[in-house]
Structure formats: C-alpha cells, structure tokens
CSV table of C-alpha atoms in Angstrom, one decimal:
chain,number,residue,atom,x,y,z
A,245,MET,CA,0.0,-0.1,0.0
A,246,LYS,CA,1.1,3.7,-0.5
A,247,ASN,CA,0.9,6.2,2.3
A,248,ASP,CA,0.1,10.0,1.9
A,249,GLU,CA,3.7,10.6,0.9
A,250,ASN,CA,3.6,7.9,-1.8
A,251,ALA,CA,5.9,5.6,0.0
A,252,PHE,CA,5.2,1.9,-0.4
A,253,TYR,CA,4.6,-0.5,2.6
A,254,GLN,CA,4.1,-4.2,2.6
A,255,VAL,CA,1.1,-5.1,4.8
A,256,ILE,CA,0.9,-8.8,6.1
A,257,TYR,CA,-2.5,-9.6,7.4
A,258,ASN,CA,-3.5,-12.8,9.2
A,259,LEU,CA,-7.1,-13.6,8.4
A,260,ASP,CA,-7.4,-15.9,11.5
A,261,SER,CA,-6.0,-13.8,14.1
A,262,LYS,CA,-6.8,-10.4,12.5
A,263,GLU,CA,-3.2,-9.2,13.3
A,264,PHE,CA,-1.2,-7.4,10.8
A,265,LYS,CA,2.3,-5.9,10.5
A,266,THR,CA,3.9,-3.5,8.0
A,267,LYS,CA,7.3,-2.7,6.7
A,268,LYS,CA,8.5,-0.1,4.2
A,269,THR,CA,9.5,-1.7,0.9
A,270,GLN,CA,10.9,-0.8,-2.4
A,271,ILE,CA,8.5,0.8,-5.0
A,272,GLU,CA,6.0,-1.6,-6.5
A,273,ASP,CA,8.2,-4.7,-5.8
A,274,TYR,CA,10.4,-4.0,-8.9
A,275,ASP,CA,12.6,-6.7,-10.2
A,276,ARG,CA,15.5,-5.3,-12.2
A,277,ASN,CA,16.8,-8.7,-13.4
A,278,ILE,CA,14.0,-10.0,-15.7
A,279,LEU,CA,14.1,-7.4,-18.6
A,280,CYS,CA,16.7,-5.5,-20.5
A,281,GLU,CA,16.4,-1.7,-20.8
A,282,ASN,CA,14.9,-1.9,-24.3
A,283,CYS,CA,12.2,-4.4,-23.5
A,284,ASP,CA,11.3,-2.7,-20.3
A,285,ASN,CA,11.2,0.9,-21.5
A,286,LYS,CA,10.5,0.7,-25.2
A,287,ILE,CA,8.3,-2.4,-25.6
A,288,LEU,CA,6.4,-2.8,-22.3
A,289,GLY,CA,6.6,0.8,-21.2
A,290,GLY,CA,6.5,2.5,-24.6
A,291,ILE,CA,4.0,0.3,-26.3
A,292,TYR,CA,1.6,-1.0,-23.7
A,293,GLU,CA,1.9,0.9,-20.4
A,294,SER,CA,1.9,4.4,-21.6
A,295,TYR,CA,-1.3,3.9,-23.7
A,296,SER,CA,-3.1,1.6,-21.1
A,297,GLN,CA,-2.6,3.9,-18.2
A,298,LYS,CA,-4.3,6.8,-20.1
A,299,ALA,CA,-7.0,4.5,-21.6
A,300,ILE,CA,-7.9,2.9,-18.2
A,301,TYR,CA,-7.5,5.8,-15.8
A,302,GLY,CA,-8.0,8.8,-18.0
A,303,GLY,CA,-5.7,10.9,-20.1
A,304,GLU,CA,-5.2,12.5,-23.4
A,305,LEU,CA,-5.1,10.1,-26.4
A,306,PRO,CA,-5.6,10.3,-30.2
A,307,ILE,CA,-9.3,10.4,-30.9
A,308,ASP,CA,-9.3,7.2,-32.8
A,309,VAL,CA,-8.0,5.2,-29.8
A,310,SER,CA,-9.5,7.2,-26.9
A,311,PRO,CA,-12.1,5.0,-25.1
A,312,LYS,CA,-15.8,6.1,-25.3
A,313,CYS,CA,-17.7,4.6,-22.4
A,314,GLU,CA,-21.3,4.3,-21.3
A,315,ASN,CA,-22.7,3.2,-18.0
A,316,TYR,CA,-25.5,0.7,-17.5
A,317,GLN,CA,-27.4,-0.9,-14.7
A,318,ASN,CA,-28.9,-4.5,-14.8
A,319,PRO,CA,-32.6,-4.1,-14.0
A,320,ASN,CA,-32.8,-7.6,-12.5
A,321,ASP,CA,-30.3,-7.1,-9.7
A,322,GLY,CA,-29.1,-3.5,-10.0
A,323,ALA,CA,-25.5,-4.5,-10.8
A,324,GLU,CA,-23.7,-1.5,-12.5
A,325,TYR,CA,-21.3,-1.8,-15.3
A,326,SER,CA,-19.6,0.2,-18.0
A,327,ILE,CA,-19.0,-0.7,-21.6
A,328,CYS,CA,-16.2,1.1,-23.5
A,329,LYS,CA,-15.5,1.1,-27.2
A,330,ASN,CA,-13.0,2.9,-29.5
A,331,PHE,CA,-9.8,1.6,-27.9
A,332,ASP,CA,-6.7,-0.2,-28.9
A,333,TYR,CA,-7.5,-3.8,-28.1
A,334,THR,CA,-4.0,-5.2,-28.7
A,335,LYS,CA,-2.3,-2.7,-26.4
A,336,ILE,CA,-4.9,-3.1,-23.6
A,337,LYS,CA,-4.8,-6.8,-23.7
A,338,ASN,CA,-1.1,-7.2,-24.0
A,339,PHE,CA,-0.7,-4.7,-21.1
A,340,TYR,CA,-2.6,-7.0,-18.9
A,341,LEU,CA,-0.7,-10.0,-20.2
A,342,SER,CA,2.6,-8.3,-19.5
A,343,ILE,CA,1.7,-8.0,-15.8
A,344,LEU,CA,0.8,-11.8,-15.8
A,345,TRP,CA,4.0,-12.7,-17.6
A,346,ARG,CA,6.3,-10.6,-15.3
A,347,ALA,CA,4.6,-12.0,-12.2
A,348,SER,CA,5.4,-15.5,-13.5
A,349,VAL,CA,9.1,-15.1,-14.5
A,350,THR,CA,10.2,-13.1,-11.5
A,351,ASN,CA,11.6,-14.8,-8.4
A,352,ARG,CA,10.3,-12.2,-5.9
A,353,PRO,CA,8.3,-13.8,-3.2
A,354,PHE,CA,5.2,-11.5,-3.7
A,355,PHE,CA,4.4,-13.4,-6.9
A,356,ASN,CA,4.9,-17.0,-5.7
A,357,HIS,CA,1.4,-18.0,-6.5
A,358,VAL,CA,1.8,-17.1,-10.2
A,359,ASN,CA,3.4,-20.0,-12.2
A,360,LEU,CA,2.4,-20.2,-15.8
A,361,GLY,CA,4.9,-22.9,-16.8
A,362,LYS,CA,7.4,-22.7,-19.6
A,363,LYS,CA,4.7,-23.2,-22.4
A,364,HIS,CA,2.6,-20.3,-21.6
A,365,GLU,CA,5.5,-18.1,-20.5
A,366,GLU,CA,7.1,-18.5,-23.8
A,367,ARG,CA,3.8,-18.0,-25.7
A,368,ILE,CA,3.1,-14.7,-23.9
A,369,ARG,CA,6.8,-13.6,-24.2
A,370,ASN,CA,6.4,-13.8,-27.9
A,371,ILE,CA,3.1,-12.1,-27.9
A,372,LEU,CA,4.7,-9.2,-26.2
A,373,LEU,CA,7.9,-9.0,-28.1
A,374,ASN,CA,6.1,-9.0,-31.4
A,375,ASN,CA,3.1,-6.9,-30.4
A,376,GLU,CA,0.9,-9.8,-31.5
A,377,LYS,CA,-2.9,-9.4,-31.5
A,378,VAL,CA,-4.3,-12.5,-30.0
A,379,SER,CA,-7.9,-13.7,-30.0
A,380,GLU,CA,-10.6,-12.8,-27.5
A,381,ASN,CA,-10.6,-16.4,-26.2
A,382,GLU,CA,-6.9,-16.8,-25.7
A,383,TYR,CA,-6.1,-15.7,-22.2
A,384,PRO,CA,-9.5,-14.0,-21.7
A,385,ILE,CA,-9.6,-11.2,-19.1
A,386,VAL,CA,-12.5,-10.2,-16.9
A,387,ILE,CA,-12.3,-6.7,-15.2
A,388,THR,CA,-14.0,-5.5,-11.9
A,389,SER,CA,-13.7,-1.9,-10.7
A,390,PHE,CA,-13.7,-0.5,-7.1
A,391,MET,CA,-13.7,3.2,-8.4
A,392,ARG,CA,-17.3,3.8,-7.3
A,393,ALA,CA,-17.0,2.4,-3.8
A,394,ASN,CA,-16.1,4.5,-0.8
A,395,ASN,CA,-13.0,2.4,-0.2
A,396,ASN,CA,-11.8,2.4,-3.8
A,397,LEU,CA,-8.5,0.6,-2.9
A,398,GLU,CA,-6.6,3.1,-5.2
A,399,ASN,CA,-3.3,2.6,-3.2
A,400,LEU,CA,-3.5,-1.1,-2.7
A,401,ILE,CA,-1.7,-3.8,-4.7
A,402,ALA,CA,-2.6,-7.2,-3.4
A,403,GLU,CA,-0.6,-10.4,-3.7
A,404,PRO,CA,-1.8,-12.3,-6.8
A,405,ARG,CA,-3.7,-15.4,-6.5
A,406,ARG,CA,-4.3,-18.5,-8.5
A,407,ILE,CA,-8.0,-19.4,-9.1
A,408,LYS,CA,-9.7,-22.5,-10.6
A,409,THR,CA,-13.2,-22.6,-12.1
A,410,LYS,CA,-15.6,-25.5,-11.5
A,411,SER,CA,-14.9,-26.5,-15.1
A,412,GLY,CA,-11.2,-26.8,-14.4
A,413,LEU,CA,-10.1,-23.6,-16.0
A,414,ASN,CA,-7.1,-22.0,-14.3
A,415,GLY,CA,-6.6,-18.4,-13.9
A,416,TYR,CA,-4.9,-15.6,-11.9
A,417,MET,CA,-6.4,-12.9,-9.9
A,418,PHE,CA,-4.8,-9.4,-9.6
A,419,LEU,CA,-5.9,-6.5,-7.5
A,420,MET,CA,-4.2,-3.1,-8.0
A,421,ASP,CA,-5.1,0.5,-8.0
A,422,SER,CA,-8.9,0.2,-7.8
A,423,LEU,CA,-9.1,-2.5,-10.5
A,424,GLN,CA,-9.4,-6.4,-10.0
A,425,PHE,CA,-8.7,-8.4,-13.1
A,426,MET,CA,-8.8,-12.1,-13.7
A,427,ILE,CA,-6.7,-13.6,-16.5
A,428,TYR,CA,-7.7,-17.2,-17.5
A,429,VAL,CA,-5.0,-19.5,-18.8
A,430,ASN,CA,-6.9,-21.9,-21.0
A,431,SER,CA,-5.9,-25.1,-22.8
A,432,PRO,CA,-7.9,-27.1,-25.5
A,433,GLU,CA,-9.4,-29.5,-22.9
A,434,HIS,CA,-10.8,-26.7,-20.7
A,435,LYS,CA,-13.4,-24.7,-22.5
A,436,ILE,CA,-14.2,-21.2,-21.5
A,437,THR,CA,-17.6,-20.8,-19.9
A,438,GLU,CA,-20.3,-18.7,-21.5
A,439,VAL,CA,-20.1,-16.2,-18.6
A,440,ILE,CA,-16.5,-15.6,-19.1
A,441,LYS,CA,-16.9,-15.2,-22.8
A,442,LYS,CA,-19.7,-12.7,-22.3
A,443,LEU,CA,-17.8,-10.6,-19.7
A,444,SER,CA,-14.2,-10.7,-21.0
A,445,LEU,CA,-12.3,-8.1,-22.9
A,446,LYS,CA,-13.2,-8.2,-26.6
A,447,GLU,CA,-11.9,-6.5,-29.7
A,448,ASN,CA,-14.6,-3.9,-29.9
A,449,GLU,CA,-15.9,-3.9,-26.4
A,450,MET,CA,-14.4,-3.6,-22.8
A,451,ILE,CA,-16.7,-4.4,-20.0
A,452,THR,CA,-16.0,-3.3,-16.5
A,453,MET,CA,-18.2,-4.4,-13.7
A,454,HIS,CA,-18.4,-2.1,-10.7
A,455,LEU,CA,-18.3,-3.5,-7.2
A,456,PRO,CA,-21.3,-2.1,-5.1
A,457,ASN,CA,-20.5,0.3,-2.3
A,458,GLY,CA,-20.1,-1.5,1.0
A,459,LYS,CA,-18.9,-4.8,-0.5
A,460,GLU,CA,-15.3,-4.1,-0.3
A,461,VAL,CA,-14.5,-6.1,2.9
A,462,GLU,CA,-16.6,-9.0,1.7
A,463,PHE,CA,-14.8,-9.1,-1.5
A,464,LEU,CA,-11.3,-8.8,0.1
A,465,ASN,CA,-12.0,-11.7,2.5
A,466,THR,CA,-13.1,-13.8,-0.5
A,467,PHE,CA,-10.1,-12.7,-2.5
A,468,PHE,CA,-7.5,-13.5,0.2
A,469,ASN,CA,-9.1,-16.9,1.2
A,470,ILE,CA,-9.0,-18.3,-2.4
C-alpha cells in the first residue's frame, strides 16, 4: 500500500488472528533482473503501459483510440457496469498479459502464487515481443472496478492469487489501483464458460463491472481466502 507521501509499505494480514504488520518496501516490488532496458522501457513501457494507463485511468489520447464509455445498470439485480468502445484492443490486452508474464518469470516472493509454466511463459513472451494481436478467447480477461466504492483501494496492490473454475479452467487474480482483473490460462481441454466469454475483454468492447459500495471487505475476504 502507499501512504500519503507515496511511500510503499508491505502489509501482512492474518485472516485468522486479525493481526497485521507493516514494513517499508521498495517501490512496487520492482525486479531489475528480468528485462533488458529496451524491453522494459520501449516495448512494455513505450507500447503497452503508456497507452493503457491513459486509456484505463483517463488521459489525453488520439481520438481514434480514446475510449468512449457508457454506464449501465442491470434491471434484475441492480448491478452496475460500463462498456467502453473505440480503444486499442491489442495494447490493452497485452498490457494485462505483460503483468501476468512478469509475475510468473520473477523470483520475488510476492508473486509466488503465479506460475504459468514454460509453455505459457514462452507464448506470452512472444506475444509481447512481437506486439501480436491475440484472439478474445486466448487468455480471456475479466475486469472489476472499485472506483465507485467509498473504499476504492486506489493505493492497494494485493498479492496475486491462482484461481480455478468449476470446469477446471485455471486463472490468476490481480488487485491493483482500484481494479481487479482475472486472466484465465486456457488449454484445449478446458473450454471457456459462456459467462467468461460474455464478460471478458473483446476487440470492440471492454466491459468493467463495478463493485457495489459496502462490499469491499466482503470481496477482500473472499479474495484472500481463495
């Protein structure tokens, strides 16, 4: 988490005893050993991060790739969500994949739960290196936002967790800066569910579900107990 002076602290919380301890840590758990300067600054930073930060959190972009979003509410349960169009699908998707890939290849203990295996690590490495456009159903991504909740978690980066659907589909859950995103790592024998297909990032549509106000603690308890 960040304090008011933007210093980073690691918070270790025991869900059973409700005890916690903190210690000051380096900025964003940075690992200087996994990327060369060109890959870090010109590819991941220059191609994916610079665009995605503005597209997701707001910033000046060329009109043809500046997201246009509309808000909706489900009449059945009141659930709120946004649908954005007019964005650079490849840059957004590869930005999220770059976070997953770096979490898998680093040796830093904060990311111990992320292990893609050599096959998927190499596949995503090539996607990022070649700025490849991948299909919607390869590594589908589902996004949830805390931005409308009172506790929007804008200064929180949580330890990533591995998840598994009832159908056997593996995935990884990240929580950082008001956004929670799940990236599913699929293989031919594990089909993507219709719900994931409906909600995941698409070439011409980015759906963001908004967590209702007051559900933050309930969500975090679920998140950390996975």
